[in-house]
Amino acid sequence: MSNTKVLPLLRPEVSGSSAEPCCPPLTERPFTAEEAETAARMFKALGDPVRLRLFSAVASHEGGEACVCDISDVGVSQPTVSHHLKKLREAGLLTSERRGTWVYYRVEPSVLAAMGRLLSLAPATA
């Protein structure tokens, strides 16, 4: 049994209508231990060149989603591609949906927005 825990990059707001980033911009204030763990999980998942290529392939694919059959040419075997896609899903960076014999992957726009906010400068205080 796995003790892997998915730490979302986003957390739902109380209203449930949208999501907010888990963490403030890096320049806003020091992270709490939980925020640092969540951000580190995301960066660790993206720290592998194959995973980064797969994430980029999905994010940049027409329509915002990609079939595994369209993105698996990253120089490693198919089982290794599946392993890396699983790690990206576990980190909360990708979602997947099986359609017949193929699996389609998507990067939710809110995930990209949260990543952008995390890496942005905090608003200047006057």
Short mmCIF file of N, CA, C and O in Angstrom, two decimals:
data_model
loop_
_atom_site.label_atom_id
_atom_site.label_comp_id
_atom_site.label_asym_id
_atom_site.label_seq_id
_atom_site.Cartn_x
_atom_site.Cartn_y
_atom_site.Cartn_z
N MET A 1 0.84 -1.17 0.00
CA MET A 1 0.00 0.00 0.00
C MET A 1 0.89 1.24 0.00
O MET A 1 1.86 1.31 0.71
N SER A 2 0.53 2.21 -0.81
CA SER A 2 1.32 3.42 -0.94
C SER A 2 0.93 4.43 0.13
O SER A 2 -0.23 4.55 0.49
N ASN A 3 1.92 5.16 0.62
CA ASN A 3 1.63 6.23 1.56
C ASN A 3 1.76 7.59 0.89
O ASN A 3 1.91 8.60 1.54
N THR A 4 1.69 7.60 -0.45
CA THR A 4 1.79 8.82 -1.21
C THR A 4 0.59 9.70 -0.92
O THR A 4 -0.55 9.24 -0.90
N LYS A 5 0.83 10.97 -0.68
CA LYS A 5 -0.23 11.91 -0.39
C LYS A 5 -0.20 12.99 -1.46
O LYS A 5 0.84 13.59 -1.71
N VAL A 6 -1.33 13.22 -2.11
CA VAL A 6 -1.42 14.25 -3.12
C VAL A 6 -1.60 15.58 -2.42
O VAL A 6 -2.51 15.76 -1.61
N LEU A 7 -0.73 16.51 -2.70
CA LEU A 7 -0.81 17.85 -2.12
C LEU A 7 -1.18 18.81 -3.22
O LEU A 7 -0.37 19.11 -4.09
N PRO A 8 -2.42 19.29 -3.24
CA PRO A 8 -2.86 20.12 -4.36
C PRO A 8 -2.17 21.47 -4.41
O PRO A 8 -1.90 22.07 -3.39
N LEU A 9 -1.92 21.91 -5.65
CA LEU A 9 -1.37 23.24 -5.87
C LEU A 9 -2.45 24.28 -5.63
O LEU A 9 -2.18 25.43 -5.35
N LEU A 10 -3.70 23.85 -5.75
CA LEU A 10 -4.84 24.73 -5.54
C LEU A 10 -5.68 24.20 -4.40
O LEU A 10 -5.76 23.01 -4.17
N ARG A 11 -6.36 25.08 -3.69
CA ARG A 11 -7.34 24.65 -2.71
C ARG A 11 -8.64 25.36 -3.01
O ARG A 11 -8.64 26.54 -3.37
N PRO A 12 -9.74 24.65 -2.89
CA PRO A 12 -11.02 25.27 -3.18
C PRO A 12 -11.35 26.34 -2.17
O PRO A 12 -11.04 26.21 -0.98
N GLU A 13 -11.97 27.41 -2.64
CA GLU A 13 -12.44 28.45 -1.74
C GLU A 13 -13.67 27.94 -1.03
O GLU A 13 -14.28 26.95 -1.42
N VAL A 14 -14.08 28.63 0.00
CA VAL A 14 -15.24 28.22 0.78
C VAL A 14 -16.48 28.12 -0.11
O VAL A 14 -17.27 27.21 0.00
N SER A 15 -16.64 29.06 -1.05
CA SER A 15 -17.81 29.05 -1.93
C SER A 15 -17.79 27.87 -2.89
O SER A 15 -18.83 27.48 -3.40
N GLY A 16 -16.62 27.31 -3.15
CA GLY A 16 -16.51 26.18 -4.06
C GLY A 16 -16.59 26.55 -5.52
O GLY A 16 -16.50 25.71 -6.39
N SER A 17 -16.76 27.86 -5.84
CA SER A 17 -16.93 28.26 -7.22
C SER A 17 -15.63 28.40 -7.98
O SER A 17 -15.61 28.35 -9.19
N SER A 18 -14.53 28.60 -7.30
CA SER A 18 -13.24 28.71 -7.96
C SER A 18 -12.17 28.19 -7.01
O SER A 18 -12.47 27.71 -5.94
N ALA A 19 -10.93 28.32 -7.42
CA ALA A 19 -9.84 27.82 -6.60
C ALA A 19 -8.82 28.92 -6.41
O ALA A 19 -8.70 29.82 -7.22
N GLU A 20 -8.13 28.83 -5.31
CA GLU A 20 -7.07 29.79 -5.04
C GLU A 20 -5.76 29.03 -4.89
O GLU A 20 -5.77 27.86 -4.51
N PRO A 21 -4.63 29.68 -5.19
CA PRO A 21 -3.35 29.00 -5.06
C PRO A 21 -3.10 28.58 -3.62
O PRO A 21 -3.57 29.22 -2.68
N CYS A 22 -2.35 27.51 -3.46
CA CYS A 22 -2.03 27.01 -2.12
C CYS A 22 -1.07 27.92 -1.39
O CYS A 22 -1.03 27.93 -0.18
N CYS A 23 -0.30 28.65 -2.17
CA CYS A 23 0.82 29.38 -1.59
C CYS A 23 0.86 30.81 -2.13
O CYS A 23 0.50 31.05 -3.27
N PRO A 24 1.35 31.73 -1.31
CA PRO A 24 1.49 33.11 -1.79
C PRO A 24 2.70 33.21 -2.71
O PRO A 24 3.51 32.28 -2.79
N PRO A 25 2.85 34.32 -3.42
CA PRO A 25 4.07 34.51 -4.21
C PRO A 25 5.30 34.35 -3.31
O PRO A 25 5.27 34.70 -2.12
N LEU A 26 6.36 33.82 -3.87
CA LEU A 26 7.58 33.59 -3.10
C LEU A 26 8.10 34.86 -2.42
O LEU A 26 8.73 34.79 -1.37
N THR A 27 7.83 36.01 -3.04
CA THR A 27 8.37 37.26 -2.51
C THR A 27 7.44 37.93 -1.49
O THR A 27 7.81 38.96 -0.93
N GLU A 28 6.28 37.36 -1.25
CA GLU A 28 5.30 37.99 -0.35
C GLU A 28 5.66 37.80 1.11
O GLU A 28 5.61 38.73 1.91
N ARG A 29 5.96 36.59 1.50
CA ARG A 29 6.31 36.25 2.88
C ARG A 29 6.92 34.86 2.89
O ARG A 29 6.78 34.12 1.93
N PRO A 30 7.59 34.49 3.97
CA PRO A 30 8.11 33.13 4.04
C PRO A 30 6.97 32.10 4.05
O PRO A 30 5.90 32.36 4.61
N PHE A 31 7.19 30.97 3.42
CA PHE A 31 6.20 29.90 3.39
C PHE A 31 6.05 29.25 4.75
O PHE A 31 7.03 29.15 5.50
N THR A 32 4.86 28.76 5.03
CA THR A 32 4.67 27.87 6.17
C THR A 32 5.24 26.51 5.78
O THR A 32 5.54 26.26 4.60
N ALA A 33 5.35 25.62 6.74
CA ALA A 33 5.87 24.28 6.43
C ALA A 33 4.97 23.57 5.42
O ALA A 33 5.46 22.92 4.49
N GLU A 34 3.65 23.69 5.56
CA GLU A 34 2.71 23.03 4.64
C GLU A 34 2.82 23.62 3.23
O GLU A 34 2.82 22.89 2.24
N GLU A 35 2.91 24.95 3.14
CA GLU A 35 3.05 25.59 1.83
C GLU A 35 4.34 25.16 1.15
O GLU A 35 4.36 24.89 -0.06
N ALA A 36 5.42 25.09 1.92
CA ALA A 36 6.70 24.69 1.36
C ALA A 36 6.65 23.25 0.87
O ALA A 36 7.19 22.93 -0.20
N GLU A 37 5.99 22.37 1.60
CA GLU A 37 5.86 20.98 1.18
C GLU A 37 5.08 20.87 -0.12
O GLU A 37 5.45 20.13 -1.03
N THR A 38 4.01 21.62 -0.23
CA THR A 38 3.17 21.60 -1.43
C THR A 38 3.95 22.12 -2.64
O THR A 38 3.95 21.50 -3.71
N ALA A 39 4.60 23.26 -2.49
CA ALA A 39 5.36 23.84 -3.60
C ALA A 39 6.54 22.94 -3.98
O ALA A 39 6.83 22.75 -5.16
N ALA A 40 7.21 22.36 -2.99
CA ALA A 40 8.35 21.48 -3.27
C ALA A 40 7.91 20.25 -4.06
O ALA A 40 8.62 19.80 -4.96
N ARG A 41 6.74 19.73 -3.75
CA ARG A 41 6.23 18.57 -4.49
C ARG A 41 6.04 18.91 -5.97
O ARG A 41 6.37 18.13 -6.84
N MET A 42 5.49 20.10 -6.23
CA MET A 42 5.29 20.53 -7.61
C MET A 42 6.65 20.70 -8.31
O MET A 42 6.85 20.18 -9.40
N PHE A 43 7.57 21.41 -7.66
CA PHE A 43 8.89 21.64 -8.28
C PHE A 43 9.65 20.32 -8.46
O PHE A 43 10.35 20.14 -9.46
N LYS A 44 9.51 19.41 -7.51
CA LYS A 44 10.18 18.11 -7.64
C LYS A 44 9.65 17.36 -8.85
O LYS A 44 10.42 16.77 -9.61
N ALA A 45 8.33 17.39 -9.03
CA ALA A 45 7.73 16.71 -10.18
C ALA A 45 8.22 17.32 -11.49
O ALA A 45 8.48 16.61 -12.46
N LEU A 46 8.39 18.62 -11.52
CA LEU A 46 8.84 19.30 -12.73
C LEU A 46 10.37 19.32 -12.86
O LEU A 46 10.89 19.73 -13.88
N GLY A 47 11.07 18.85 -11.83
CA GLY A 47 12.53 18.87 -11.83
C GLY A 47 13.16 17.81 -12.72
O GLY A 47 14.36 17.85 -12.97
N ASP A 48 12.38 16.87 -13.19
CA ASP A 48 12.89 15.84 -14.09
C ASP A 48 12.68 16.31 -15.53
O ASP A 48 11.57 16.71 -15.89
N PRO A 49 13.71 16.28 -16.37
CA PRO A 49 13.57 16.78 -17.75
C PRO A 49 12.48 16.08 -18.55
O PRO A 49 11.77 16.72 -19.33
N VAL A 50 12.32 14.77 -18.37
CA VAL A 50 11.27 14.06 -19.12
C VAL A 50 9.89 14.54 -18.65
O VAL A 50 9.00 14.80 -19.47
N ARG A 51 9.71 14.69 -17.34
CA ARG A 51 8.43 15.17 -16.83
C ARG A 51 8.14 16.58 -17.30
O ARG A 51 7.01 16.91 -17.65
N LEU A 52 9.15 17.41 -17.32
CA LEU A 52 8.96 18.78 -17.78
C LEU A 52 8.56 18.80 -19.26
O LEU A 52 7.68 19.56 -19.66
N ARG A 53 9.19 17.94 -20.05
CA ARG A 53 8.82 17.85 -21.48
C ARG A 53 7.39 17.35 -21.64
O ARG A 53 6.64 17.87 -22.47
N LEU A 54 6.99 16.35 -20.86
CA LEU A 54 5.63 15.84 -20.94
C LEU A 54 4.62 16.90 -20.51
O LEU A 54 3.59 17.09 -21.15
N PHE A 55 4.92 17.59 -19.42
CA PHE A 55 4.03 18.65 -18.93
C PHE A 55 3.89 19.74 -19.99
O PHE A 55 2.79 20.20 -20.28
N SER A 56 4.99 20.13 -20.59
CA SER A 56 4.97 21.15 -21.64
C SER A 56 4.19 20.67 -22.86
O SER A 56 3.44 21.44 -23.47
N ALA A 57 4.37 19.40 -23.21
CA ALA A 57 3.66 18.85 -24.37
C ALA A 57 2.15 18.88 -24.14
O ALA A 57 1.38 19.22 -25.05
N VAL A 58 1.72 18.55 -22.95
CA VAL A 58 0.28 18.58 -22.64
C VAL A 58 -0.21 20.02 -22.61
O VAL A 58 -1.23 20.36 -23.22
N ALA A 59 0.51 20.88 -21.90
CA ALA A 59 0.08 22.28 -21.73
C ALA A 59 -0.01 23.02 -23.07
O ALA A 59 -0.89 23.86 -23.26
N SER A 60 0.88 22.69 -23.99
CA SER A 60 0.92 23.42 -25.26
C SER A 60 0.14 22.73 -26.37
O SER A 60 0.04 23.26 -27.48
N HIS A 61 -0.43 21.58 -26.09
CA HIS A 61 -1.15 20.83 -27.13
C HIS A 61 -2.44 21.54 -27.49
O HIS A 61 -3.10 22.16 -26.64
N GLU A 62 -2.79 21.46 -28.76
CA GLU A 62 -4.01 22.10 -29.26
C GLU A 62 -5.22 21.62 -28.46
O GLU A 62 -5.39 20.43 -28.21
N GLY A 63 -6.04 22.55 -28.05
CA GLY A 63 -7.23 22.22 -27.28
C GLY A 63 -6.98 22.04 -25.80
O GLY A 63 -7.91 21.76 -25.05
N GLY A 64 -5.74 22.15 -25.37
CA GLY A 64 -5.43 22.07 -23.95
C GLY A 64 -5.39 20.68 -23.37
O GLY A 64 -5.28 20.52 -22.16
N GLU A 65 -5.51 19.66 -24.21
CA GLU A 65 -5.38 18.29 -23.74
C GLU A 65 -4.68 17.47 -24.80
O GLU A 65 -4.67 17.83 -25.97
N ALA A 66 -4.06 16.38 -24.35
CA ALA A 66 -3.30 15.55 -25.27
C ALA A 66 -3.50 14.08 -24.96
O ALA A 66 -3.53 13.70 -23.79
N CYS A 67 -3.63 13.31 -26.01
CA CYS A 67 -3.68 11.85 -25.88
C CYS A 67 -2.25 11.37 -25.60
O CYS A 67 -1.29 11.91 -26.14
N VAL A 68 -2.15 10.37 -24.76
CA VAL A 68 -0.82 9.82 -24.47
C VAL A 68 -0.14 9.37 -25.76
O VAL A 68 1.08 9.45 -25.88
N CYS A 69 -0.92 8.98 -26.75
CA CYS A 69 -0.34 8.55 -28.04
C CYS A 69 0.33 9.69 -28.78
O CYS A 69 1.19 9.46 -29.63
N ASP A 70 -0.03 10.94 -28.46
CA ASP A 70 0.54 12.10 -29.14
C ASP A 70 1.76 12.69 -28.42
O ASP A 70 2.45 13.53 -28.99
N ILE A 71 2.00 12.30 -27.19
CA ILE A 71 3.07 12.96 -26.41
C ILE A 71 4.14 11.99 -25.92
O ILE A 71 5.03 12.40 -25.19
N SER A 72 4.07 10.73 -26.31
CA SER A 72 4.97 9.74 -25.72
C SER A 72 6.35 9.69 -26.36
O SER A 72 7.20 8.92 -25.92
N ASP A 73 6.61 10.51 -27.37
CA ASP A 73 7.91 10.50 -28.03
C ASP A 73 8.88 11.45 -27.32
O ASP A 73 9.19 12.53 -27.82
N VAL A 74 9.33 11.04 -26.15
CA VAL A 74 10.25 11.88 -25.37
C VAL A 74 11.57 11.14 -25.08
O VAL A 74 12.31 11.53 -24.19
N GLY A 75 11.83 10.09 -25.85
CA GLY A 75 13.12 9.41 -25.74
C GLY A 75 13.21 8.35 -24.67
O GLY A 75 14.30 7.89 -24.34
N VAL A 76 12.07 7.95 -24.07
CA VAL A 76 12.06 6.88 -23.08
C VAL A 76 10.97 5.89 -23.47
O VAL A 76 10.11 6.18 -24.30
N SER A 77 10.99 4.71 -22.85
CA SER A 77 10.00 3.68 -23.17
C SER A 77 8.61 4.07 -22.71
O SER A 77 8.44 4.94 -21.84
N GLN A 78 7.59 3.42 -23.26
CA GLN A 78 6.21 3.74 -22.90
C GLN A 78 5.93 3.52 -21.41
O GLN A 78 5.30 4.37 -20.78
N PRO A 79 6.42 2.44 -20.78
CA PRO A 79 6.20 2.30 -19.35
C PRO A 79 6.81 3.45 -18.54
O PRO A 79 6.25 3.88 -17.54
N THR A 80 7.94 3.96 -19.00
CA THR A 80 8.58 5.09 -18.32
C THR A 80 7.75 6.36 -18.50
O THR A 80 7.60 7.15 -17.57
N VAL A 81 7.19 6.56 -19.69
CA VAL A 81 6.29 7.69 -19.92
C VAL A 81 5.11 7.61 -18.96
O VAL A 81 4.75 8.60 -18.31
N SER A 82 4.52 6.42 -18.83
CA SER A 82 3.38 6.24 -17.92
C SER A 82 3.78 6.56 -16.49
O SER A 82 3.00 7.19 -15.75
N HIS A 83 4.95 6.14 -16.07
CA HIS A 83 5.44 6.44 -14.73
C HIS A 83 5.55 7.95 -14.50
O HIS A 83 5.08 8.47 -13.48
N HIS A 84 6.13 8.65 -15.46
CA HIS A 84 6.30 10.10 -15.31
C HIS A 84 4.95 10.82 -15.33
O HIS A 84 4.75 11.77 -14.57
N LEU A 85 4.03 10.38 -16.17
CA LEU A 85 2.70 10.99 -16.19
C LEU A 85 1.98 10.75 -14.86
O LEU A 85 1.29 11.64 -14.35
N LYS A 86 2.18 9.58 -14.28
CA LYS A 86 1.59 9.29 -12.96
C LYS A 86 2.14 10.25 -11.91
O LYS A 86 1.39 10.78 -11.07
N LYS A 87 3.44 10.49 -11.94
CA LYS A 87 4.06 11.42 -10.97
C LYS A 87 3.50 12.83 -11.13
O LYS A 87 3.26 13.53 -10.15
N LEU A 88 3.28 13.26 -12.37
CA LEU A 88 2.70 14.59 -12.62
C LEU A 88 1.26 14.66 -12.11
O LEU A 88 0.84 15.67 -11.57
N ARG A 89 0.51 13.57 -12.28
CA ARG A 89 -0.86 13.52 -11.75
C ARG A 89 -0.85 13.56 -10.23
O ARG A 89 -1.63 14.28 -9.61
N GLU A 90 0.03 12.79 -9.61
CA GLU A 90 0.12 12.76 -8.15
C GLU A 90 0.48 14.12 -7.57
O GLU A 90 0.07 14.45 -6.46
N ALA A 91 1.26 14.90 -8.30
CA ALA A 91 1.64 16.23 -7.85
C ALA A 91 0.53 17.25 -8.09
O ALA A 91 0.66 18.41 -7.71
N GLY A 92 -0.56 16.83 -8.71
CA GLY A 92 -1.68 17.73 -8.97
C GLY A 92 -1.49 18.61 -10.18
O GLY A 92 -2.23 19.57 -10.37
N LEU A 93 -0.51 18.28 -11.03
CA LEU A 93 -0.22 19.11 -12.19
C LEU A 93 -1.00 18.70 -13.43
O LEU A 93 -1.20 19.51 -14.33
N LEU A 94 -1.41 17.44 -13.50
CA LEU A 94 -2.18 16.94 -14.64
C LEU A 94 -3.42 16.23 -14.14
O LEU A 94 -3.43 15.67 -13.04
N THR A 95 -4.46 16.24 -14.98
CA THR A 95 -5.61 15.36 -14.77
C THR A 95 -5.67 14.44 -15.97
O THR A 95 -5.10 14.74 -17.03
N SER A 96 -6.35 13.32 -15.83
CA SER A 96 -6.43 12.37 -16.94
C SER A 96 -7.83 11.81 -17.04
O SER A 96 -8.59 11.80 -16.07
N GLU A 97 -8.14 11.34 -18.25
CA GLU A 97 -9.44 10.73 -18.52
C GLU A 97 -9.24 9.64 -19.56
O GLU A 97 -8.62 9.88 -20.60
N ARG A 98 -9.75 8.46 -19.25
CA ARG A 98 -9.66 7.35 -20.21
C ARG A 98 -10.83 7.45 -21.18
O ARG A 98 -11.97 7.62 -20.78
N ARG A 99 -10.51 7.36 -22.47
CA ARG A 99 -11.51 7.33 -23.52
C ARG A 99 -11.20 6.14 -24.41
O ARG A 99 -10.27 6.19 -25.21
N GLY A 100 -11.96 5.08 -24.25
CA GLY A 100 -11.68 3.86 -24.99
C GLY A 100 -10.36 3.28 -24.53
O GLY A 100 -10.15 3.06 -23.34
N THR A 101 -9.43 3.09 -25.47
CA THR A 101 -8.13 2.51 -25.11
C THR A 101 -7.08 3.57 -24.81
O THR A 101 -5.97 3.23 -24.39
N TRP A 102 -7.40 4.85 -25.01
CA TRP A 102 -6.41 5.91 -24.83
C TRP A 102 -6.71 6.73 -23.58
O TRP A 102 -7.86 6.85 -23.15
N VAL A 103 -5.67 7.32 -23.03
CA VAL A 103 -5.80 8.22 -21.89
C VAL A 103 -5.44 9.61 -22.36
O VAL A 103 -4.42 9.80 -23.04
N TYR A 104 -6.29 10.57 -22.02
CA TYR A 104 -6.07 11.97 -22.38
C TYR A 104 -5.68 12.73 -21.13
O TYR A 104 -6.27 12.55 -20.06
N TYR A 105 -4.68 13.61 -21.27
CA TYR A 105 -4.16 14.39 -20.16
C TYR A 105 -4.46 15.86 -20.40
O TYR A 105 -4.47 16.34 -21.53
N ARG A 106 -4.68 16.58 -19.30
CA ARG A 106 -5.01 17.99 -19.37
C ARG A 106 -4.31 18.71 -18.21
O ARG A 106 -4.21 18.19 -17.12
N VAL A 107 -3.84 19.93 -18.52
CA VAL A 107 -3.36 20.84 -17.48
C VAL A 107 -4.49 21.83 -17.29
O VAL A 107 -4.85 22.56 -18.22
N GLU A 108 -5.07 21.84 -16.12
CA GLU A 108 -6.16 22.78 -15.85
C GLU A 108 -5.61 24.20 -15.88
O GLU A 108 -4.54 24.47 -15.32
N PRO A 109 -6.32 25.14 -16.51
CA PRO A 109 -5.86 26.53 -16.55
C PRO A 109 -5.60 27.10 -15.15
O PRO A 109 -4.68 27.89 -14.96
N SER A 110 -6.37 26.67 -14.17
CA SER A 110 -6.18 27.17 -12.80
C SER A 110 -4.84 26.74 -12.23
O SER A 110 -4.25 27.44 -11.41
N VAL A 111 -4.33 25.57 -12.66
CA VAL A 111 -3.01 25.12 -12.20
C VAL A 111 -1.93 26.03 -12.75
O VAL A 111 -1.02 26.45 -12.03
N LEU A 112 -2.02 26.35 -14.05
CA LEU A 112 -1.04 27.26 -14.64
C LEU A 112 -1.12 28.63 -14.00
O LEU A 112 -0.09 29.27 -13.73
N ALA A 113 -2.33 29.11 -13.71
CA ALA A 113 -2.49 30.41 -13.06
C ALA A 113 -1.87 30.39 -11.67
O ALA A 113 -1.19 31.35 -11.26
N ALA A 114 -2.08 29.31 -10.93
CA ALA A 114 -1.52 29.20 -9.58
C ALA A 114 0.00 29.15 -9.62
O ALA A 114 0.67 29.77 -8.79
N MET A 115 0.56 28.42 -10.61
CA MET A 115 2.01 28.37 -10.75
C MET A 115 2.56 29.76 -11.07
O MET A 115 3.59 30.17 -10.53
N GLY A 116 1.88 30.47 -11.96
CA GLY A 116 2.30 31.82 -12.30
C GLY A 116 2.27 32.76 -11.11
O GLY A 116 3.17 33.55 -10.90
N ARG A 117 1.21 32.64 -10.30
CA ARG A 117 1.09 33.49 -9.12
C ARG A 117 2.20 33.18 -8.11
O ARG A 117 2.78 34.06 -7.52
N LEU A 118 2.48 31.90 -7.94
CA LEU A 118 3.52 31.49 -7.00
C LEU A 118 4.87 32.10 -7.37
O LEU A 118 5.63 32.53 -6.51
N LEU A 119 5.14 32.19 -8.66
CA LEU A 119 6.44 32.69 -9.12
C LEU A 119 6.44 34.17 -9.43
O LEU A 119 7.44 34.71 -9.90
N SER A 120 5.33 34.86 -9.17
CA SER A 120 5.26 36.29 -9.47
C SER A 120 5.73 37.12 -8.29
O SER A 120 5.84 36.61 -7.16
N LEU A 121 5.98 38.37 -8.56
CA LEU A 121 6.35 39.29 -7.50
C LEU A 121 5.09 39.68 -6.72
O LEU A 121 4.01 39.81 -7.28
N ALA A 122 5.24 39.86 -5.43
CA ALA A 122 4.12 40.31 -4.61
C ALA A 122 3.78 41.75 -4.98
O ALA A 122 4.66 42.51 -5.39
N PRO A 123 2.52 42.12 -4.86
CA PRO A 123 2.15 43.50 -5.16
C PRO A 123 2.91 44.45 -4.24
O PRO A 123 3.11 44.17 -3.06
N ALA A 124 3.34 45.56 -4.80
CA ALA A 124 4.07 46.56 -4.02
C ALA A 124 3.13 47.23 -3.04
O ALA A 124 1.99 47.55 -3.36
N THR A 125 3.62 47.44 -1.83
CA THR A 125 2.81 48.14 -0.84
C THR A 125 3.26 49.60 -0.81
O THR A 125 4.45 49.89 -0.83
N ALA A 126 2.30 50.48 -0.77
CA ALA A 126 2.62 51.91 -0.79
C ALA A 126 2.78 52.47 0.59
O ALA A 126 2.37 52.00 1.56
#
